[in-house]
mmCIF file of C-alpha atoms in Angstrom:
data_model
loop_
_atom_site.group_PDB
_atom_site.id
_atom_site.type_symbol
_atom_site.label_atom_id
_atom_site.label_comp_id
_atom_site.label_asym_id
_atom_site.label_seq_id
_atom_site.Cartn_x
_atom_site.Cartn_y
_atom_site.Cartn_z
ATOM 1 C CA UNK A 1 -9.545 -4.511 -59.650
ATOM 2 C CA UNK A 2 -8.861 -5.906 -56.170
ATOM 3 C CA UNK A 3 -5.394 -7.287 -55.476
ATOM 4 C CA UNK A 4 -6.082 -10.579 -53.678
ATOM 5 C CA UNK A 5 -2.493 -10.724 -52.459
ATOM 6 C CA UNK A 6 -2.869 -7.521 -50.409
ATOM 7 C CA UNK A 7 -3.392 -8.531 -46.773
ATOM 8 C CA UNK A 8 -6.433 -6.861 -45.166
ATOM 9 C CA UNK A 9 -4.825 -6.439 -41.750
ATOM 10 C CA UNK A 10 -5.556 -3.500 -39.456
ATOM 11 C CA UNK A 11 -3.143 -2.292 -36.813
ATOM 12 C CA UNK A 12 -4.303 -2.602 -33.174
ATOM 13 C CA UNK A 13 -5.869 0.641 -32.024
ATOM 14 C CA UNK A 14 -3.759 1.913 -29.116
ATOM 15 C CA UNK A 15 -5.423 2.580 -25.789
ATOM 16 C CA UNK A 16 -5.592 6.328 -25.338
ATOM 17 C CA UNK A 17 -7.440 8.280 -22.709
ATOM 18 C CA UNK A 18 -9.853 10.970 -23.814
ATOM 19 C CA UNK A 19 -9.381 14.213 -21.938
ATOM 20 C CA UNK A 20 -12.102 14.651 -19.321
ATOM 21 C CA UNK A 21 -13.419 11.092 -19.714
ATOM 22 C CA UNK A 22 -12.976 8.048 -17.529
ATOM 23 C CA UNK A 23 -13.555 5.183 -19.979
ATOM 24 C CA UNK A 24 -10.841 4.494 -22.501
ATOM 25 C CA UNK A 25 -13.205 2.713 -24.914
ATOM 26 C CA UNK A 26 -16.827 2.208 -25.788
ATOM 27 C CA UNK A 27 -16.738 -1.414 -24.744
ATOM 28 C CA UNK A 28 -19.550 -3.539 -26.107
ATOM 29 C CA UNK A 29 -22.390 -4.120 -23.619
ATOM 30 C CA UNK A 30 -23.332 -7.711 -22.887
ATOM 31 C CA UNK A 31 -26.794 -7.354 -24.406
ATOM 32 C CA UNK A 32 -25.796 -5.697 -27.669
ATOM 33 C CA UNK A 33 -26.651 -7.621 -30.808
ATOM 34 C CA UNK A 34 -23.860 -6.238 -33.010
ATOM 35 C CA UNK A 35 -20.202 -6.733 -32.063
ATOM 36 C CA UNK A 36 -17.428 -4.202 -32.520
ATOM 37 C CA UNK A 37 -13.669 -4.192 -32.286
ATOM 38 C CA UNK A 38 -11.121 -1.409 -31.978
ATOM 39 C CA UNK A 39 -8.688 -0.977 -34.870
ATOM 40 C CA UNK A 40 -6.681 1.756 -36.553
ATOM 41 C CA UNK A 41 -8.167 2.488 -39.953
ATOM 42 C CA UNK A 42 -5.382 4.865 -40.884
ATOM 43 C CA UNK A 43 -7.487 8.007 -40.732
ATOM 44 C CA UNK A 44 -6.378 9.172 -37.290
ATOM 45 C CA UNK A 45 -3.450 11.622 -37.247
ATOM 46 C CA UNK A 46 -1.284 12.641 -34.345
ATOM 47 C CA UNK A 47 -1.581 16.313 -35.246
ATOM 48 C CA UNK A 48 -5.362 16.186 -35.326
ATOM 49 C CA UNK A 49 -7.001 18.938 -33.260
ATOM 50 C CA UNK A 50 -8.015 17.605 -29.856
ATOM 51 C CA UNK A 51 -11.340 19.433 -29.947
ATOM 52 C CA UNK A 52 -12.187 17.572 -33.117
ATOM 53 C CA UNK A 53 -12.012 14.228 -31.293
ATOM 54 C CA UNK A 54 -13.861 15.336 -28.203
ATOM 55 C CA UNK A 55 -17.059 13.438 -27.469
ATOM 56 C CA UNK A 56 -20.073 15.588 -26.603
ATOM 57 C CA UNK A 57 -22.439 14.711 -23.760
ATOM 58 C CA UNK A 58 -26.134 14.376 -24.636
ATOM 59 C CA UNK A 59 -29.018 14.258 -22.142
ATOM 60 C CA UNK A 60 -32.213 12.536 -23.237
ATOM 61 C CA UNK A 61 -35.456 13.338 -21.425
ATOM 62 C CA UNK A 62 -37.532 10.319 -20.498
ATOM 63 C CA UNK A 63 -40.819 9.678 -18.752
ATOM 64 C CA UNK A 64 -40.191 7.149 -15.985
ATOM 65 C CA UNK A 65 -42.938 4.698 -15.054
ATOM 66 C CA UNK A 66 -41.769 4.264 -11.467
ATOM 67 C CA UNK A 67 -39.302 6.240 -9.391
ATOM 68 C CA UNK A 68 -38.527 4.370 -6.149
ATOM 69 C CA UNK A 69 -36.297 1.308 -6.184
ATOM 70 C CA UNK A 70 -36.303 -1.177 -3.345
ATOM 71 C CA UNK A 71 -33.636 -3.677 -2.335
ATOM 72 C CA UNK A 72 -33.218 -6.303 0.348
ATOM 73 C CA UNK A 73 -29.432 -6.630 0.164
ATOM 74 C CA UNK A 74 -28.054 -7.276 3.669
ATOM 75 C CA UNK A 75 -24.891 -5.287 3.027
ATOM 76 C CA UNK A 76 -26.607 -2.078 1.912
ATOM 77 C CA UNK A 77 -27.703 0.331 4.686
ATOM 78 C CA UNK A 78 -30.887 1.503 3.000
ATOM 79 C CA UNK A 79 -33.949 -0.189 1.523
ATOM 80 C CA UNK A 80 -35.287 2.524 -0.834
ATOM 81 C CA UNK A 81 -33.435 4.648 -3.354
ATOM 82 C CA UNK A 82 -34.275 7.280 -5.935
ATOM 83 C CA UNK A 83 -32.092 8.115 -8.967
ATOM 84 C CA UNK A 84 -33.184 11.125 -11.105
ATOM 85 C CA UNK A 85 -30.601 10.233 -13.820
ATOM 86 C CA UNK A 86 -29.309 7.222 -15.684
ATOM 87 C CA UNK A 87 -25.708 7.401 -16.718
ATOM 88 C CA UNK A 88 -23.297 9.852 -15.101
ATOM 89 C CA UNK A 89 -21.015 12.483 -16.618
ATOM 90 C CA UNK A 90 -18.596 12.295 -13.728
ATOM 91 C CA UNK A 91 -17.102 9.370 -15.623
ATOM 92 C CA UNK A 92 -15.764 7.402 -12.639
ATOM 93 C CA UNK A 93 -14.135 4.377 -14.214
ATOM 94 C CA UNK A 94 -14.961 2.154 -11.227
ATOM 95 C CA UNK A 95 -18.689 2.941 -11.081
ATOM 96 C CA UNK A 96 -20.732 -0.180 -10.297
ATOM 97 C CA UNK A 97 -23.696 1.307 -12.178
ATOM 98 C CA UNK A 98 -21.925 1.269 -15.539
ATOM 99 C CA UNK A 99 -23.314 -2.180 -16.496
ATOM 100 C CA UNK A 100 -26.881 -0.837 -16.258
ATOM 101 C CA UNK A 101 -26.373 0.945 -19.586
ATOM 102 C CA UNK A 102 -26.207 -2.520 -21.173
ATOM 103 C CA UNK A 103 -29.945 -2.859 -20.489
ATOM 104 C CA UNK A 104 -30.476 0.140 -22.794
ATOM 105 C CA UNK A 105 -28.468 -1.469 -25.605
ATOM 106 C CA UNK A 106 -25.645 0.997 -24.931
ATOM 107 C CA UNK A 107 -22.038 0.664 -23.859
ATOM 108 C CA UNK A 108 -21.076 0.729 -20.170
ATOM 109 C CA UNK A 109 -17.949 2.533 -21.387
ATOM 110 C CA UNK A 110 -18.051 5.925 -23.041
ATOM 111 C CA UNK A 111 -21.814 5.763 -23.592
ATOM 112 C CA UNK A 112 -22.431 5.601 -19.827
ATOM 113 C CA UNK A 113 -20.766 8.981 -19.284
ATOM 114 C CA UNK A 114 -21.855 10.717 -22.525
ATOM 115 C CA UNK A 115 -25.393 9.445 -23.254
ATOM 116 C CA UNK A 116 -27.421 10.343 -20.190
ATOM 117 C CA UNK A 117 -31.106 9.995 -19.394
ATOM 118 C CA UNK A 118 -33.038 12.396 -17.163
ATOM 119 C CA UNK A 119 -36.274 11.233 -15.525
ATOM 120 C CA UNK A 120 -38.015 14.529 -15.966
ATOM 121 C CA UNK A 121 -41.206 13.420 -14.206
ATOM 122 C CA UNK A 122 -39.354 12.203 -11.109
ATOM 123 C CA UNK A 123 -40.780 14.849 -8.694
ATOM 124 C CA UNK A 124 -44.386 14.195 -9.848
ATOM 125 C CA UNK A 125 -43.961 10.432 -9.546
ATOM 126 C CA UNK A 126 -42.481 10.805 -6.055
ATOM 127 C CA UNK A 127 -45.405 12.928 -4.962
ATOM 128 C CA UNK A 128 -47.814 10.297 -6.282
ATOM 129 C CA UNK A 129 -45.948 7.553 -4.444
ATOM 130 C CA UNK A 130 -45.917 9.402 -1.130
ATOM 131 C CA UNK A 131 -49.639 10.104 -1.384
ATOM 132 C CA UNK A 132 -50.612 6.441 -1.576
ATOM 133 C CA UNK A 133 -52.461 5.265 1.581
ATOM 134 C CA UNK A 134 -50.297 2.147 1.560
ATOM 135 C CA UNK A 135 -47.006 4.036 1.540
ATOM 136 C CA UNK A 136 -44.887 3.470 4.670
ATOM 137 C CA UNK A 137 -42.008 5.948 5.093
ATOM 138 C CA UNK A 138 -38.364 4.891 5.400
ATOM 139 C CA UNK A 139 -35.260 6.910 4.552
ATOM 140 C CA UNK A 140 -34.803 7.394 0.805
ATOM 141 C CA UNK A 141 -31.210 7.261 -0.473
ATOM 142 C CA UNK A 142 -30.946 9.877 -3.208
ATOM 143 C CA UNK A 143 -28.370 9.491 -5.996
ATOM 144 C CA UNK A 144 -26.994 6.044 -5.211
ATOM 145 C CA UNK A 145 -26.544 4.518 -8.678
ATOM 146 C CA UNK A 146 -25.587 7.728 -10.421
ATOM 147 C CA UNK A 147 -24.787 11.091 -8.864
ATOM 148 C CA UNK A 148 -27.892 13.219 -8.320
ATOM 149 C CA UNK A 149 -25.665 16.326 -8.544
ATOM 150 C CA UNK A 150 -23.850 15.550 -11.783
ATOM 151 C CA UNK A 151 -23.310 18.535 -14.160
ATOM 152 C CA UNK A 152 -26.681 18.404 -15.947
ATOM 153 C CA UNK A 153 -28.456 18.941 -12.609
ATOM 154 C CA UNK A 154 -27.331 22.576 -12.742
ATOM 155 C CA UNK A 155 -29.801 23.244 -15.572
ATOM 156 C CA UNK A 156 -32.442 20.530 -15.083
ATOM 157 C CA UNK A 157 -32.854 20.866 -11.298
ATOM 158 C CA UNK A 158 -34.558 17.486 -10.864
ATOM 159 C CA UNK A 159 -32.776 16.713 -7.598
ATOM 160 C CA UNK A 160 -33.766 20.103 -6.235
ATOM 161 C CA UNK A 161 -37.413 19.502 -7.055
ATOM 162 C CA UNK A 162 -37.316 16.003 -5.516
ATOM 163 C CA UNK A 163 -35.871 17.529 -2.325
ATOM 164 C CA UNK A 164 -38.643 20.156 -2.294
ATOM 165 C CA UNK A 165 -41.231 17.328 -2.239
ATOM 166 C CA UNK A 166 -39.406 15.508 0.541
ATOM 167 C CA UNK A 167 -39.009 18.775 2.477
ATOM 168 C CA UNK A 168 -42.718 19.514 2.169
ATOM 169 C CA UNK A 169 -43.650 15.999 3.344
ATOM 170 C CA UNK A 170 -41.069 15.917 6.121
ATOM 171 C CA UNK A 171 -39.690 12.719 4.644
ATOM 172 C CA UNK A 172 -36.166 11.563 5.633
ATOM 173 C CA UNK A 173 -33.514 11.529 2.943
ATOM 174 C CA UNK A 174 -29.832 10.643 2.673
ATOM 175 C CA UNK A 175 -27.709 11.938 -0.187
ATOM 176 C CA UNK A 176 -24.363 10.741 -1.508
ATOM 177 C CA UNK A 177 -22.366 12.776 -3.958
ATOM 178 C CA UNK A 178 -18.956 13.799 -5.299
ATOM 179 C CA UNK A 179 -20.196 17.221 -6.363
ATOM 180 C CA UNK A 180 -20.023 20.598 -4.682
ATOM 181 C CA UNK A 181 -23.401 21.368 -6.223
ATOM 182 C CA UNK A 182 -25.018 19.826 -3.157
ATOM 183 C CA UNK A 183 -24.207 23.127 -1.387
ATOM 184 C CA UNK A 184 -26.901 24.784 -3.528
ATOM 185 C CA UNK A 185 -29.609 22.933 -1.555
ATOM 186 C CA UNK A 186 -28.384 23.730 1.950
ATOM 187 C CA UNK A 187 -31.475 25.928 2.396
ATOM 188 C CA UNK A 188 -33.568 22.742 2.218
ATOM 189 C CA UNK A 189 -31.165 20.320 3.839
ATOM 190 C CA UNK A 190 -30.162 22.342 6.907
ATOM 191 C CA UNK A 191 -33.675 22.682 8.421
ATOM 192 C CA UNK A 192 -34.374 19.030 7.563
ATOM 193 C CA UNK A 193 -31.124 17.976 9.249
ATOM 194 C CA UNK A 194 -32.107 19.974 12.356
ATOM 195 C CA UNK A 195 -35.180 17.735 12.580
ATOM 196 C CA UNK A 196 -33.188 14.538 11.865
ATOM 197 C CA UNK A 197 -34.659 14.327 8.369
ATOM 198 C CA UNK A 198 -31.497 14.657 6.242
ATOM 199 C CA UNK A 199 -27.919 13.512 6.114
ATOM 200 C CA UNK A 200 -25.213 13.552 3.469
ATOM 201 C CA UNK A 201 -22.267 11.396 2.453
ATOM 202 C CA UNK A 202 -19.404 12.710 0.327
ATOM 203 C CA UNK A 203 -17.291 10.197 -1.573
ATOM 204 C CA UNK A 204 -13.565 10.844 -1.206
ATOM 205 C CA UNK A 205 -11.535 8.353 -3.160
ATOM 206 C CA UNK A 206 -8.104 9.988 -3.082
ATOM 207 C CA UNK A 207 -6.428 13.229 -2.043
ATOM 208 C CA UNK A 208 -4.207 13.221 -5.145
ATOM 209 C CA UNK A 209 -5.741 15.565 -7.766
ATOM 210 C CA UNK A 210 -3.684 13.973 -10.568
ATOM 211 C CA UNK A 211 -5.133 10.515 -9.878
ATOM 212 C CA UNK A 212 -8.650 11.956 -9.371
ATOM 213 C CA UNK A 213 -8.453 13.728 -12.732
ATOM 214 C CA UNK A 214 -8.272 10.385 -14.537
ATOM 215 C CA UNK A 215 -10.159 8.154 -12.088
ATOM 216 C CA UNK A 216 -13.231 10.380 -11.746
ATOM 217 C CA UNK A 217 -12.544 13.139 -14.314
ATOM 218 C CA UNK A 218 -15.639 15.332 -14.082
ATOM 219 C CA UNK A 219 -16.306 15.087 -10.363
ATOM 220 C CA UNK A 220 -15.159 17.821 -7.963
ATOM 221 C CA UNK A 221 -11.490 17.839 -7.120
ATOM 222 C CA UNK A 222 -10.509 16.314 -3.741
ATOM 223 C CA UNK A 223 -9.763 19.669 -2.151
ATOM 224 C CA UNK A 224 -13.144 21.004 -3.308
ATOM 225 C CA UNK A 225 -14.943 17.989 -1.789
ATOM 226 C CA UNK A 226 -13.217 18.606 1.517
ATOM 227 C CA UNK A 227 -14.502 22.179 1.397
ATOM 228 C CA UNK A 228 -18.005 20.832 0.679
ATOM 229 C CA UNK A 229 -17.772 18.580 3.746
ATOM 230 C CA UNK A 230 -16.813 21.590 5.839
ATOM 231 C CA UNK A 231 -19.623 23.747 4.388
ATOM 232 C CA UNK A 232 -22.282 21.077 5.006
ATOM 233 C CA UNK A 233 -21.024 20.366 8.531
ATOM 234 C CA UNK A 234 -20.990 24.052 9.422
ATOM 235 C CA UNK A 235 -24.597 24.252 8.261
ATOM 236 C CA UNK A 236 -25.524 21.521 10.784
ATOM 237 C CA UNK A 237 -25.878 18.724 8.225
ATOM 238 C CA UNK A 238 -24.279 15.450 9.428
ATOM 239 C CA UNK A 239 -21.728 14.353 6.876
ATOM 240 C CA UNK A 240 -20.312 10.889 6.415
ATOM 241 C CA UNK A 241 -17.289 10.226 4.201
ATOM 242 C CA UNK A 242 -17.349 7.310 1.806
ATOM 243 C CA UNK A 243 -13.795 6.170 1.067
ATOM 244 C CA UNK A 244 -14.708 4.264 -2.036
ATOM 245 C CA UNK A 245 -13.314 2.487 -3.770
ATOM 246 C CA UNK A 246 -10.068 1.481 -2.113
ATOM 247 C CA UNK A 247 -7.803 0.465 -5.020
ATOM 248 C CA UNK A 248 -4.553 -1.293 -4.117
ATOM 249 C CA UNK A 249 -1.428 0.714 -5.030
ATOM 250 C CA UNK A 250 -3.559 3.524 -6.504
ATOM 251 C CA UNK A 251 -5.833 5.045 -3.843
ATOM 252 C CA UNK A 252 -5.089 2.640 -0.993
ATOM 253 C CA UNK A 253 -1.945 4.504 0.184
ATOM 254 C CA UNK A 254 -4.169 7.535 0.953
ATOM 255 C CA UNK A 255 -6.474 5.669 3.361
ATOM 256 C CA UNK A 256 -5.282 7.124 6.690
ATOM 257 C CA UNK A 257 -4.777 10.599 5.211
ATOM 258 C CA UNK A 258 -8.335 10.643 3.883
ATOM 259 C CA UNK A 259 -9.741 9.756 7.318
ATOM 260 C CA UNK A 260 -7.687 12.539 8.902
ATOM 261 C CA UNK A 261 -8.631 15.083 6.249
ATOM 262 C CA UNK A 262 -12.334 14.177 6.572
ATOM 263 C CA UNK A 263 -12.162 14.525 10.359
ATOM 264 C CA UNK A 264 -10.450 17.917 10.053
ATOM 265 C CA UNK A 265 -13.161 19.065 7.653
ATOM 266 C CA UNK A 266 -15.968 18.151 10.051
ATOM 267 C CA UNK A 267 -17.122 14.683 8.977
ATOM 268 C CA UNK A 268 -18.848 12.742 11.743
ATOM 269 C CA UNK A 269 -18.475 9.223 10.349
ATOM 270 C CA UNK A 270 -16.667 7.274 7.670
ATOM 271 C CA UNK A 271 -16.819 3.963 5.855
ATOM 272 C CA UNK A 272 -14.934 2.311 3.019
ATOM 273 C CA UNK A 273 -15.564 -0.109 0.157
ATOM 274 C CA UNK A 274 -12.923 -2.157 -1.660
ATOM 275 C CA UNK A 275 -12.941 -1.876 -5.444
ATOM 276 C CA UNK A 276 -15.779 -3.827 -7.094
ATOM 277 C CA UNK A 277 -15.513 -4.986 -10.701
ATOM 278 C CA UNK A 278 -18.906 -6.469 -11.726
ATOM 279 C CA UNK A 279 -19.656 -7.372 -15.327
ATOM 280 C CA UNK A 280 -18.197 -4.883 -17.852
ATOM 281 C CA UNK A 281 -16.527 -2.782 -15.124
ATOM 282 C CA UNK A 282 -13.714 -5.317 -15.021
ATOM 283 C CA UNK A 283 -12.472 -4.970 -18.642
ATOM 284 C CA UNK A 284 -13.080 -1.220 -18.526
ATOM 285 C CA UNK A 285 -10.951 -0.873 -15.384
ATOM 286 C CA UNK A 286 -8.219 -3.033 -16.913
ATOM 287 C CA UNK A 287 -8.132 -0.709 -19.950
ATOM 288 C CA UNK A 288 -7.918 2.304 -17.649
ATOM 289 C CA UNK A 289 -5.000 0.745 -15.776
ATOM 290 C CA UNK A 290 -3.123 0.033 -18.990
ATOM 291 C CA UNK A 291 -3.660 3.585 -20.173
ATOM 292 C CA UNK A 292 -2.780 5.397 -16.934
ATOM 293 C CA UNK A 293 -0.709 2.976 -14.794
ATOM 294 C CA UNK A 294 0.888 0.473 -17.167
ATOM 295 C CA UNK A 295 3.859 0.089 -14.789
ATOM 296 C CA UNK A 296 1.664 -1.347 -12.011
ATOM 297 C CA UNK A 297 -1.410 -2.680 -13.846
ATOM 298 C CA UNK A 298 -0.690 -6.332 -13.249
ATOM 299 C CA UNK A 299 0.333 -5.677 -9.669
ATOM 300 C CA UNK A 300 -2.962 -3.948 -8.959
ATOM 301 C CA UNK A 301 -5.034 -6.742 -10.525
ATOM 302 C CA UNK A 302 -3.055 -9.377 -8.589
ATOM 303 C CA UNK A 303 -3.980 -7.730 -5.283
ATOM 304 C CA UNK A 304 -7.627 -7.311 -6.323
ATOM 305 C CA UNK A 305 -7.809 -11.012 -7.134
ATOM 306 C CA UNK A 306 -6.158 -11.805 -3.810
ATOM 307 C CA UNK A 307 -9.154 -10.179 -2.133
ATOM 308 C CA UNK A 308 -11.705 -11.821 -4.447
ATOM 309 C CA UNK A 309 -10.780 -15.504 -4.161
ATOM 310 C CA UNK A 310 -8.628 -15.433 -7.293
ATOM 311 C CA UNK A 311 -11.281 -13.700 -9.455
ATOM 312 C CA UNK A 312 -11.738 -10.116 -10.561
ATOM 313 C CA UNK A 313 -15.025 -9.987 -8.605
ATOM 314 C CA UNK A 314 -17.108 -12.036 -6.230
ATOM 315 C CA UNK A 315 -20.698 -10.874 -5.705
ATOM 316 C CA UNK A 316 -21.208 -12.722 -2.385
ATOM 317 C CA UNK A 317 -23.013 -10.435 0.073
ATOM 318 C CA UNK A 318 -20.644 -11.361 2.897
ATOM 319 C CA UNK A 319 -17.513 -10.168 1.132
ATOM 320 C CA UNK A 320 -18.322 -8.024 -1.899
ATOM 321 C CA UNK A 321 -17.916 -4.688 -0.117
ATOM 322 C CA UNK A 322 -14.762 -5.439 1.891
ATOM 323 C CA UNK A 323 -13.109 -8.414 0.202
ATOM 324 C CA UNK A 324 -11.452 -11.316 1.921
ATOM 325 C CA UNK A 325 -7.978 -12.611 2.745
ATOM 326 C CA UNK A 326 -4.810 -11.038 4.120
ATOM 327 C CA UNK A 327 -4.965 -7.834 2.082
ATOM 328 C CA UNK A 328 -8.605 -7.238 2.939
ATOM 329 C CA UNK A 329 -7.860 -7.767 6.658
ATOM 330 C CA UNK A 330 -4.949 -5.351 6.470
ATOM 331 C CA UNK A 331 -7.114 -2.634 4.913
ATOM 332 C CA UNK A 332 -9.802 -3.224 7.540
ATOM 333 C CA UNK A 333 -7.271 -2.918 10.386
ATOM 334 C CA UNK A 334 -5.788 0.257 8.937
ATOM 335 C CA UNK A 335 -9.199 1.836 8.572
ATOM 336 C CA UNK A 336 -10.307 0.928 12.083
ATOM 337 C CA UNK A 337 -7.102 2.275 13.611
ATOM 338 C CA UNK A 338 -7.369 5.491 11.604
ATOM 339 C CA UNK A 339 -10.991 5.988 12.692
ATOM 340 C CA UNK A 340 -10.018 5.472 16.325
ATOM 341 C CA UNK A 341 -6.962 7.733 16.024
ATOM 342 C CA UNK A 342 -8.769 10.704 14.484
ATOM 343 C CA UNK A 343 -12.025 10.433 16.382
ATOM 344 C CA UNK A 344 -14.326 9.732 13.421
ATOM 345 C CA UNK A 345 -17.128 7.299 14.059
ATOM 346 C CA UNK A 346 -17.456 4.056 12.173
ATOM 347 C CA UNK A 347 -20.187 3.444 9.564
ATOM 348 C CA UNK A 348 -23.423 5.224 10.465
ATOM 349 C CA UNK A 349 -24.565 7.058 7.351
ATOM 350 C CA UNK A 350 -28.350 7.416 7.393
ATOM 351 C CA UNK A 351 -29.268 5.217 10.368
ATOM 352 C CA UNK A 352 -30.405 8.069 12.667
ATOM 353 C CA UNK A 353 -33.036 9.601 10.390
ATOM 354 C CA UNK A 354 -36.603 9.985 11.785
ATOM 355 C CA UNK A 355 -39.623 8.644 9.888
ATOM 356 C CA UNK A 356 -42.254 9.603 12.470
ATOM 357 C CA UNK A 357 -42.654 13.171 11.176
ATOM 358 C CA UNK A 358 -43.884 12.122 7.701
ATOM 359 C CA UNK A 359 -47.031 13.716 6.363
ATOM 360 C CA UNK A 360 -48.619 12.910 3.028
ATOM 361 C CA UNK A 361 -48.623 15.599 0.310
ATOM 362 C CA UNK A 362 -51.683 17.794 0.203
ATOM 363 C CA UNK A 363 -51.699 17.864 -3.621
ATOM 364 C CA UNK A 364 -50.730 15.231 -6.117
ATOM 365 C CA UNK A 365 -50.610 15.300 -9.933
ATOM 366 C CA UNK A 366 -52.947 13.084 -11.938
ATOM 367 C CA UNK A 367 -51.332 10.172 -13.736
ATOM 368 C CA UNK A 368 -51.732 12.023 -17.007
ATOM 369 C CA UNK A 369 -50.005 15.131 -15.736
ATOM 370 C CA UNK A 370 -47.258 13.175 -14.010
ATOM 371 C CA UNK A 371 -46.587 11.456 -17.325
ATOM 372 C CA UNK A 372 -46.408 14.754 -19.128
ATOM 373 C CA UNK A 373 -44.138 16.413 -16.577
ATOM 374 C CA UNK A 374 -46.744 19.097 -15.777
ATOM 375 C CA UNK A 375 -45.979 21.850 -13.351
ATOM 376 C CA UNK A 376 -49.563 22.501 -12.228
ATOM 377 C CA UNK A 377 -50.826 20.138 -9.500
ATOM 378 C CA UNK A 378 -54.401 18.877 -9.000
ATOM 379 C CA UNK A 379 -56.177 18.474 -5.648
ATOM 380 C CA UNK A 380 -56.273 14.838 -4.576
#
């Protein structure tokens, strides 16, 4: 018999970070049909084994229909990009690509960093695309939405195989990553760089390993990224440093030190981006702040809104990367002075890559074999 007088009230579920994960929750995506809400059902115990709560990463293999994405955004320095993976295990809480998981009916929160999708036919589709008579070469940005060198790349090798196609076709490519795994492909990148066909950008958000461990938990540590910059530069590969995002009172105090450290490691150029909070990234970032920096959470959000016209985010092309207002101007001035002081060039990234050496692939897979991720190629 049910006691109608017993109040069915659940305690609020406290925000608690999961070790090795960026998102604090599995926030509902904006296209999900069913709603969900966090609450404490009484079954969670403080003495519960941590391993028992740990969320496992899964990688789903998918057959992509297309592989090259094109954009005409005036504030993005490339027109074509290729992403071998959807979702990213690095778990960076600020990642602007998180909302794309909503299109899959999944959460931009924990799902984005634990339920990944690998485009296993990416190399074959790229070869087909480059073989088209109508294809006109321009630098391809590799790994822009999600890191092409995230942990699952060690076993799947999709990025490596994509680079082999680009190497064979003498096609220019620019890579951006937070992973030291990019060093694995120096044998391909170094000779391409010598012919102005390859460049790399390494994202360096902070020099503080404690902050990095929660902000971007499964990416390489800051010191390891600096070593990667040095290794790539010594191999003759031009390296740009992406100081992104600049987060007021969290990573912003490191700005000048990052520029200096990047210069000392051999970087040839640098650029920065102020924190962007599109769609579900905003509530996810707010949860992260409350979990890790409750003492300054409101202060951080106040400064972000100062740079976004009073909102969490403004998507206007003219201001979305750098912000606006006094704080945005101060960050810009600090960056420009640091660049001048330490001898690093301003934004360049992949502008000097050469498209004139491109040659179409001699062999291409049939559509059927490209769809089945076949290893054997047919003559065209």
